[in-house]
Amino acid sequence: MTMHGAAGSGPTSSDLYDAATDAFRRWRSDDDSALDELVRMMSPVLWHVVRATGLDREAAEDVVQNTWLTLVRSGESVRDPQAITRWLCTAARREAWRVSKAATRTRPVEDDVIDARLPVQSSPEGQVVENDAKIQLWQALARLPERCQKLLRIVAWEPRPDYSSVAEGLDMPIGSIGPTRRRCLDKLRGELGSAS
Amino acid sequence: MTTTDDELLRSVADLYTAYDPAPPDLADGVLARIAVEGLEIEYELLTLVERVDVNAGIRGADTATTGTVALEFAGTAYRVLVRISAAEGGGRRIDGWVLPTVPMRVFLGPAGEDVTAHTPLTAYSDLDGRFEFSAPMTGEVRLWLLPLAAAEGTGESPQSPFVTPPFRV
């Protein structure tokens, strides 16, 4: 059994994308354990892709599961194995927006705009709280407009996401995603600069 | 200090990883759902060979919550014994044994068509082939059993998974 520390190696790591592509290829050629590997390495990424849409934790878990079921049922439709991570992220994001829009009709979706205070630490990594850089980044993010917070959280997990699925969920024209991303990153950099 | 876009986004991702970590059992839940998916195609359906109502009074909706029921299912390679009894807190519990005693992952889920809409409960059989669900769902359920890969080095490949017919808890 191969263990991948992919979740810890960072979302933009090309190692993760290569490993996912490789596992998907092997699963396609009837290696069932490769699906296990793929699920373990990509589920944490999908978690963040889904949470970035504002879904609560329970609903997010359902969406992640449903995304995988969709892949298992229609894996043949993924033509290019190299597109597997993009396919998964896009499918997860679309399903998350769909669920979150249905949910807002009956109950408010969890407030996903971050608070300037530090959140209650929910991971065992207590040392994170003491990390000045993280605190500064959190506070800088909290000072950004809501739209920037949402967009940056999305693109943090996928450097080049499928813009149509992002635009649809954020109610923004597709053409403005790129420029907004640019502006938000500059604003964040500015906030970080002025804080230090 | 200059930070590239990628570095900046990387630290945003790290931040969320720390503050909003994925549940530790996220991938296990996914794998459980996938395992149950397609059960009619790949799973061997066991047959009920014996049903014993231990200390059952009059069969009915009320007595069904107090009596103990023992079921035995059999297939080509495995035999599964299931005992459904009253739990201490007033609910039900399921004790099971599977023979031969190959390590297995056991799922308990509703028997309906929409089984994949639910996350099944998961248990593992121990060295004696025993498994349990101390707080099972009630109603029509089934058990899906997946023999796990044989121990490293034995060279044996795992047997096919199998499923019980629906039974009532």
Tab-separated table of C-alpha atoms in Angstrom:
chain	number	residue	atom	x	y	z
A	1	MET	CA	0.000	0.000	0.000
A	2	THR	CA	1.395	3.318	-1.027
A	3	MET	CA	0.867	6.151	1.386
A	4	HIS	CA	0.588	9.588	-0.056
A	5	GLY	CA	1.194	12.585	2.079
A	6	ALA	CA	-0.487	14.537	-0.655
A	7	ALA	CA	-2.873	16.422	1.586
A	8	GLY	CA	0.047	17.959	3.385
A	9	SER	CA	2.099	18.698	0.332
A	10	GLY	CA	-0.083	21.590	-0.711
A	11	PRO	CA	-2.930	22.013	-3.114
A	12	THR	CA	-0.940	23.624	-5.856
A	13	SER	CA	1.709	20.964	-5.720
A	14	SER	CA	2.202	19.394	-9.106
A	15	ASP	CA	3.224	16.202	-7.266
A	16	LEU	CA	-0.367	15.811	-6.166
A	17	TYR	CA	-1.691	16.268	-9.679
A	18	ASP	CA	0.820	13.798	-11.070
A	19	ALA	CA	0.003	11.257	-8.377
A	20	ALA	CA	-3.722	11.677	-8.987
A	21	THR	CA	-3.295	11.277	-12.734
A	22	ASP	CA	-1.224	8.160	-12.199
A	23	ALA	CA	-3.737	6.631	-9.768
A	24	PHE	CA	-6.628	7.405	-12.099
A	25	ARG	CA	-4.824	5.746	-15.005
A	26	ARG	CA	-4.171	2.640	-12.942
A	27	TRP	CA	-7.789	2.499	-11.794
A	28	ARG	CA	-8.872	2.735	-15.421
A	29	SER	CA	-6.722	-0.277	-16.172
A	30	ASP	CA	-8.575	-2.268	-13.532
A	31	ASP	CA	-6.380	-1.723	-10.506
A	32	ASP	CA	-9.081	-1.326	-7.847
A	33	SER	CA	-6.691	-0.295	-5.101
A	34	ALA	CA	-5.742	2.745	-7.181
A	35	LEU	CA	-9.215	4.191	-6.612
A	36	ASP	CA	-8.600	3.865	-2.886
A	37	GLU	CA	-5.403	5.870	-3.295
A	38	LEU	CA	-7.092	8.478	-5.452
A	39	VAL	CA	-9.896	8.929	-2.917
A	40	ARG	CA	-7.460	9.304	-0.044
A	41	MET	CA	-5.284	11.854	-1.804
A	42	MET	CA	-8.016	13.976	-3.387
A	43	SER	CA	-10.800	13.983	-0.780
A	44	PRO	CA	-9.103	16.575	1.456
A	45	VAL	CA	-8.708	18.884	-1.561
A	46	LEU	CA	-12.344	18.413	-2.550
A	47	TRP	CA	-13.305	19.178	1.027
A	48	HIS	CA	-11.802	22.639	0.723
A	49	VAL	CA	-13.183	23.197	-2.756
A	50	VAL	CA	-16.640	22.479	-1.376
A	51	ARG	CA	-16.238	24.390	1.872
A	52	ALA	CA	-15.144	27.416	-0.150
A	53	THR	CA	-18.689	27.614	-1.481
A	54	GLY	CA	-20.000	28.196	2.036
A	55	LEU	CA	-21.594	24.818	2.713
A	56	ASP	CA	-21.618	23.615	6.316
A	57	ARG	CA	-19.409	20.698	7.271
A	58	GLU	CA	-22.095	18.028	7.159
A	59	ALA	CA	-23.395	19.063	3.754
A	60	ALA	CA	-19.809	19.360	2.520
A	61	GLU	CA	-19.125	15.747	3.439
A	62	ASP	CA	-22.183	14.632	1.460
A	63	VAL	CA	-21.105	16.629	-1.561
A	64	VAL	CA	-17.615	15.112	-1.471
A	65	GLN	CA	-19.127	11.616	-1.330
A	66	ASN	CA	-21.539	12.340	-4.161
A	67	THR	CA	-18.741	13.695	-6.308
A	68	TRP	CA	-16.893	10.407	-6.014
A	69	LEU	CA	-20.015	8.396	-6.739
A	70	THR	CA	-20.479	10.442	-9.897
A	71	LEU	CA	-16.937	9.602	-10.920
A	72	VAL	CA	-17.413	5.906	-10.230
A	73	ARG	CA	-20.641	5.874	-12.212
A	74	SER	CA	-19.325	7.866	-15.130
A	75	GLY	CA	-15.557	7.548	-14.953
A	76	GLU	CA	-15.551	6.754	-18.645
A	77	SER	CA	-16.574	10.323	-19.372
A	78	VAL	CA	-13.240	11.636	-18.142
A	79	ARG	CA	-11.397	11.456	-21.433
A	80	ASP	CA	-8.011	12.714	-20.385
A	81	PRO	CA	-6.541	11.226	-17.189
A	82	GLN	CA	-4.534	14.421	-16.745
A	83	ALA	CA	-7.795	16.274	-16.359
A	84	ILE	CA	-8.906	14.166	-13.393
A	85	THR	CA	-8.167	16.702	-10.654
A	86	ARG	CA	-9.877	19.456	-12.613
A	87	TRP	CA	-12.830	17.191	-13.337
A	88	LEU	CA	-13.196	16.325	-9.641
A	89	CYS	CA	-12.857	19.913	-8.434
A	90	THR	CA	-15.320	21.236	-10.992
A	91	ALA	CA	-17.867	18.479	-10.331
A	92	ALA	CA	-17.564	19.066	-6.564
A	93	ARG	CA	-17.916	22.823	-6.926
A	94	ARG	CA	-20.980	22.611	-9.188
A	95	GLU	CA	-22.685	20.147	-6.878
A	96	ALA	CA	-21.816	22.336	-3.870
A	97	TRP	CA	-23.326	25.450	-5.461
A	98	ARG	CA	-26.411	23.474	-6.384
A	99	VAL	CA	-26.850	22.195	-2.824
A	100	SER	CA	-26.069	25.544	-1.274
A	101	LYS	CA	-28.586	27.345	-3.475
A	102	ALA	CA	-31.254	24.776	-2.624
A	103	ALA	CA	-30.366	25.141	1.064
A	104	THR	CA	-30.626	28.918	1.176
A	105	ARG	CA	-34.266	28.583	0.194
A	106	THR	CA	-35.019	26.702	3.388
A	107	ARG	CA	-32.355	27.761	5.826
A	108	PRO	CA	-29.444	30.173	5.862
A	109	VAL	CA	-26.127	28.765	4.783
A	110	GLU	CA	-23.322	28.996	7.298
A	111	ASP	CA	-21.753	32.407	7.324
A	112	ASP	CA	-18.571	31.815	5.421
A	113	VAL	CA	-17.138	35.275	5.636
A	114	ILE	CA	-14.250	35.080	7.986
A	115	ASP	CA	-14.212	36.898	11.237
A	116	ALA	CA	-11.338	39.169	12.180
A	117	ARG	CA	-10.944	37.181	15.368
A	118	LEU	CA	-9.031	33.963	15.168
A	119	PRO	CA	-11.337	31.006	14.868
A	120	VAL	CA	-11.573	28.388	17.556
A	121	GLN	CA	-8.800	26.005	16.787
A	122	SER	CA	-10.391	22.841	15.499
A	123	SER	CA	-7.283	20.994	14.435
A	124	PRO	CA	-4.850	19.339	16.790
A	125	GLU	CA	-2.165	21.621	15.473
A	126	GLY	CA	-2.286	24.005	18.374
A	127	GLN	CA	0.985	25.504	17.356
A	128	VAL	CA	-0.689	27.128	14.382
A	129	VAL	CA	-2.268	29.719	16.634
A	130	GLU	CA	1.150	30.839	17.727
A	131	ASN	CA	2.268	31.281	14.203
A	132	ASP	CA	2.416	35.033	13.656
A	133	ALA	CA	2.419	34.801	9.898
A	134	LYS	CA	-0.800	32.816	9.923
A	135	ILE	CA	-2.488	35.251	12.278
A	136	GLN	CA	-1.481	38.167	10.091
A	137	LEU	CA	-2.705	36.435	6.984
A	138	TRP	CA	-6.024	35.602	8.630
A	139	GLN	CA	-6.532	39.183	9.721
A	140	ALA	CA	-5.536	40.505	6.311
A	141	LEU	CA	-8.044	38.185	4.636
A	142	ALA	CA	-10.731	39.292	7.057
A	143	ARG	CA	-10.247	42.906	5.939
A	144	LEU	CA	-10.899	42.041	2.288
A	145	PRO	CA	-14.337	42.375	0.706
A	146	GLU	CA	-16.471	39.254	0.955
A	147	ARG	CA	-16.179	38.520	-2.737
A	148	CYS	CA	-12.371	38.520	-2.491
A	149	GLN	CA	-12.405	36.204	0.488
A	150	LYS	CA	-14.564	33.744	-1.389
A	151	LEU	CA	-12.647	33.916	-4.640
A	152	LEU	CA	-9.223	33.605	-3.018
A	153	ARG	CA	-10.365	30.628	-1.007
A	154	ILE	CA	-11.469	28.983	-4.244
A	155	VAL	CA	-8.370	29.687	-6.293
A	156	ALA	CA	-6.126	28.731	-3.386
A	157	TRP	CA	-7.117	25.122	-4.044
A	158	GLU	CA	-7.009	25.211	-7.756
A	159	PRO	CA	-4.661	27.651	-9.446
A	160	ARG	CA	-6.654	27.585	-12.687
A	161	PRO	CA	-10.195	26.569	-11.848
A	162	ASP	CA	-12.994	26.168	-14.331
A	163	TYR	CA	-14.065	29.810	-14.401
A	164	SER	CA	-17.608	29.126	-15.542
A	165	SER	CA	-18.361	27.065	-12.419
A	166	VAL	CA	-16.811	29.796	-10.254
A	167	ALA	CA	-18.631	32.627	-12.012
A	168	GLU	CA	-21.943	30.864	-11.721
A	169	GLY	CA	-21.611	30.338	-8.001
A	170	LEU	CA	-20.345	33.805	-7.197
A	171	ASP	CA	-22.847	35.470	-9.528
A	172	MET	CA	-20.076	37.206	-11.425
A	173	PRO	CA	-19.542	37.486	-15.173
A	174	ILE	CA	-16.940	34.981	-16.348
A	175	GLY	CA	-14.788	37.734	-17.803
A	176	SER	CA	-14.423	39.462	-14.469
A	177	ILE	CA	-13.054	36.453	-12.550
A	178	GLY	CA	-9.487	36.872	-13.811
A	179	PRO	CA	-9.276	40.636	-13.135
A	180	THR	CA	-11.026	40.247	-9.767
A	181	ARG	CA	-8.591	37.542	-8.769
A	182	ARG	CA	-5.725	39.849	-9.704
A	183	ARG	CA	-7.228	42.741	-7.712
A	184	CYS	CA	-7.960	40.566	-4.679
A	185	LEU	CA	-4.428	39.207	-4.603
A	186	ASP	CA	-3.060	42.747	-4.799
A	187	LYS	CA	-5.369	43.852	-2.008
A	188	LEU	CA	-4.280	40.942	0.141
A	189	ARG	CA	-0.654	41.761	-0.520
A	190	GLY	CA	-1.388	45.377	0.392
A	191	GLU	CA	-3.092	44.391	3.632
A	192	LEU	CA	-0.188	42.144	4.542
A	193	GLY	CA	2.269	44.911	3.726
A	194	SER	CA	0.464	47.539	5.773
A	195	ALA	CA	0.176	45.217	8.741
A	196	SER	CA	3.893	44.603	9.022
B	1	MET	CA	9.136	41.475	0.725
B	2	THR	CA	7.755	40.136	-2.522
B	3	THR	CA	5.554	37.117	-2.593
B	4	THR	CA	4.472	35.443	-5.799
B	5	ASP	CA	0.792	34.784	-6.414
B	6	ASP	CA	1.381	31.071	-6.075
B	7	GLU	CA	3.159	31.479	-2.750
B	8	LEU	CA	0.424	33.722	-1.449
B	9	LEU	CA	-2.324	31.349	-2.522
B	10	ARG	CA	-0.367	28.472	-1.101
B	11	SER	CA	-0.322	30.153	2.300
B	12	VAL	CA	-4.063	30.872	2.048
B	13	ALA	CA	-4.612	27.159	1.369
B	14	ASP	CA	-2.369	26.227	4.308
B	15	LEU	CA	-4.363	28.547	6.507
B	16	TYR	CA	-7.662	26.883	5.660
B	17	THR	CA	-6.082	23.457	5.994
B	18	ALA	CA	-5.196	24.354	9.556
B	19	TYR	CA	-8.422	26.091	10.525
B	20	ASP	CA	-10.962	24.018	8.662
B	21	PRO	CA	-9.431	20.566	8.328
B	22	ALA	CA	-11.274	17.834	6.476
B	23	PRO	CA	-12.843	15.292	8.848
B	24	PRO	CA	-10.303	12.534	9.528
B	25	ASP	CA	-12.740	9.858	8.329
B	26	LEU	CA	-13.735	11.710	5.154
B	27	ALA	CA	-12.034	9.286	2.775
B	28	ASP	CA	-13.323	6.246	4.694
B	29	GLY	CA	-16.870	7.530	4.320
B	30	VAL	CA	-16.330	7.987	0.600
B	31	LEU	CA	-14.934	4.481	0.234
B	32	ALA	CA	-17.858	3.046	2.178
B	33	ARG	CA	-20.311	4.743	-0.181
B	34	ILE	CA	-18.389	3.556	-3.220
B	35	ALA	CA	-18.253	0.014	-1.854
B	36	VAL	CA	-22.005	-0.120	-1.525
B	37	GLU	CA	-22.476	1.345	-4.990
B	38	GLY	CA	-22.986	-1.235	-7.661
B	39	LEU	CA	-23.738	-3.905	-5.124
B	40	GLU	CA	-26.180	-5.758	-7.334
B	41	ILE	CA	-23.576	-6.206	-10.017
B	42	GLU	CA	-20.543	-7.365	-8.159
B	43	TYR	CA	-21.735	-8.692	-4.846
B	44	GLU	CA	-22.669	-12.275	-4.313
B	45	LEU	CA	-26.109	-12.416	-2.767
B	46	LEU	CA	-26.200	-14.777	0.187
B	47	THR	CA	-29.315	-16.762	0.927
B	48	LEU	CA	-31.091	-17.056	4.235
B	49	VAL	CA	-30.719	-20.633	5.389
B	50	GLU	CA	-32.152	-20.376	8.859
B	51	ARG	CA	-34.102	-17.995	11.037
B	52	VAL	CA	-34.650	-18.589	14.717
B	53	ASP	CA	-36.776	-16.351	16.878
B	54	VAL	CA	-35.340	-16.797	20.317
B	55	ASN	CA	-37.799	-16.134	23.154
B	56	ALA	CA	-40.188	-14.610	20.683
B	57	GLY	CA	-43.679	-14.223	22.008
B	58	ILE	CA	-46.444	-13.370	19.645
B	59	ARG	CA	-44.911	-12.041	16.435
B	60	GLY	CA	-45.877	-8.449	16.033
B	61	ALA	CA	-44.681	-4.922	15.830
B	62	ASP	CA	-44.288	-4.538	19.603
B	63	THR	CA	-42.689	-7.839	20.478
B	64	ALA	CA	-40.249	-7.387	17.642
B	65	THR	CA	-38.413	-4.796	19.693
B	66	THR	CA	-37.743	-7.130	22.626
B	67	GLY	CA	-37.129	-10.536	21.133
B	68	THR	CA	-33.841	-11.903	19.917
B	69	VAL	CA	-33.605	-13.117	16.366
B	70	ALA	CA	-30.846	-15.271	14.959
B	71	LEU	CA	-30.307	-15.428	11.218
B	72	GLU	CA	-27.947	-17.545	9.212
B	73	PHE	CA	-26.947	-16.684	5.679
B	74	ALA	CA	-24.811	-18.753	3.338
B	75	GLY	CA	-23.098	-18.315	-0.002
B	76	THR	CA	-20.508	-20.196	-1.989
B	77	ALA	CA	-17.550	-19.224	0.159
B	78	TYR	CA	-18.901	-17.736	3.357
B	79	ARG	CA	-21.431	-18.228	6.074
B	80	VAL	CA	-22.711	-15.336	8.188
B	81	LEU	CA	-24.551	-15.577	11.496
B	82	VAL	CA	-26.401	-12.523	12.705
B	83	ARG	CA	-28.022	-12.025	16.075
B	84	ILE	CA	-30.336	-9.076	16.600
B	85	SER	CA	-31.107	-8.434	20.229
B	86	ALA	CA	-32.156	-5.730	22.641
B	87	ALA	CA	-29.398	-3.303	23.624
B	88	GLU	CA	-29.024	-2.075	27.187
B	89	GLY	CA	-30.251	1.399	26.415
B	90	GLY	CA	-33.496	0.110	24.967
B	91	GLY	CA	-32.415	0.077	21.318
B	92	ARG	CA	-31.237	-2.855	19.247
B	93	ARG	CA	-27.829	-4.283	18.620
B	94	ILE	CA	-26.439	-6.571	15.991
B	95	ASP	CA	-23.781	-9.171	16.631
B	96	GLY	CA	-22.389	-11.047	13.701
B	97	TRP	CA	-19.943	-13.795	12.922
B	98	VAL	CA	-18.516	-14.645	9.590
B	99	LEU	CA	-16.858	-17.906	8.621
B	100	PRO	CA	-14.214	-18.570	7.535
B	101	THR	CA	-12.526	-15.881	9.620
B	102	VAL	CA	-10.998	-13.697	6.951
B	103	PRO	CA	-10.611	-10.014	7.961
B	104	MET	CA	-13.572	-8.135	6.556
B	105	ARG	CA	-15.009	-4.701	6.313
B	106	VAL	CA	-18.718	-4.885	7.091
B	107	PHE	CA	-21.277	-2.261	6.117
B	108	LEU	CA	-24.772	-1.950	7.472
B	109	GLY	CA	-27.202	0.107	5.426
B	110	PRO	CA	-30.865	0.451	4.576
B	111	ALA	CA	-32.148	-2.150	2.135
B	112	GLY	CA	-34.071	0.242	-0.090
B	113	GLU	CA	-33.283	1.285	-3.612
B	114	ASP	CA	-31.701	4.482	-2.392
B	115	VAL	CA	-29.005	2.778	-0.359
B	116	THR	CA	-26.264	4.884	-1.865
B	117	ALA	CA	-28.015	8.007	-0.618
B	118	HIS	CA	-26.950	7.047	2.899
B	119	THR	CA	-23.618	6.551	4.482
B	120	PRO	CA	-23.613	3.009	5.797
B	121	LEU	CA	-22.265	2.135	9.222
B	122	THR	CA	-18.927	0.399	9.094
B	123	ALA	CA	-17.424	-2.319	11.250
B	124	TYR	CA	-14.525	-4.735	10.915
B	125	SER	CA	-14.572	-8.405	11.775
B	126	ASP	CA	-11.997	-9.437	14.346
B	127	LEU	CA	-9.721	-12.469	14.442
B	128	ASP	CA	-12.639	-14.665	15.466
B	129	GLY	CA	-14.749	-13.403	12.617
B	130	ARG	CA	-16.892	-11.418	15.010
B	131	PHE	CA	-18.305	-7.956	14.289
B	132	GLU	CA	-20.917	-5.803	15.926
B	133	PHE	CA	-23.111	-2.763	15.441
B	134	SER	CA	-24.062	-1.520	18.879
B	135	ALA	CA	-26.395	1.179	17.592
B	136	PRO	CA	-27.692	-0.030	14.245
B	137	MET	CA	-30.234	1.717	12.107
B	138	THR	CA	-33.623	0.042	12.271
B	139	GLY	CA	-36.040	-1.087	9.613
B	140	GLU	CA	-35.136	-3.103	6.533
B	141	VAL	CA	-31.372	-3.386	6.310
B	142	ARG	CA	-28.685	-5.446	4.669
B	143	LEU	CA	-25.092	-6.241	5.452
B	144	TRP	CA	-22.398	-5.884	2.816
B	145	LEU	CA	-19.193	-7.765	3.546
B	146	LEU	CA	-15.883	-7.078	1.866
B	147	PRO	CA	-13.043	-9.483	2.499
B	148	LEU	CA	-9.951	-7.343	2.959
B	149	ALA	CA	-6.761	-7.988	1.081
B	150	ALA	CA	-4.946	-11.009	2.413
B	151	ALA	CA	-2.082	-10.315	4.781
B	152	GLU	CA	1.051	-9.054	3.075
B	153	GLY	CA	3.176	-11.772	1.618
B	154	THR	CA	0.654	-14.606	1.658
B	155	GLY	CA	0.012	-14.061	-2.006
B	156	GLU	CA	-3.681	-14.737	-1.611
B	157	SER	CA	-6.056	-12.451	-3.356
B	158	PRO	CA	-9.175	-11.323	-1.516
B	159	GLN	CA	-12.423	-13.146	-2.184
B	160	SER	CA	-15.409	-11.498	-3.802
B	161	PRO	CA	-17.604	-9.285	-1.660
B	162	PHE	CA	-21.069	-10.442	-0.705
B	163	VAL	CA	-24.325	-9.082	0.611
B	164	THR	CA	-27.132	-10.489	2.710
B	165	PRO	CA	-30.731	-10.306	1.612
B	166	PRO	CA	-32.730	-7.606	3.417
B	167	PHE	CA	-33.708	-8.355	6.992
B	168	ARG	CA	-35.555	-6.431	9.636
B	169	VAL	CA	-33.971	-4.820	12.697
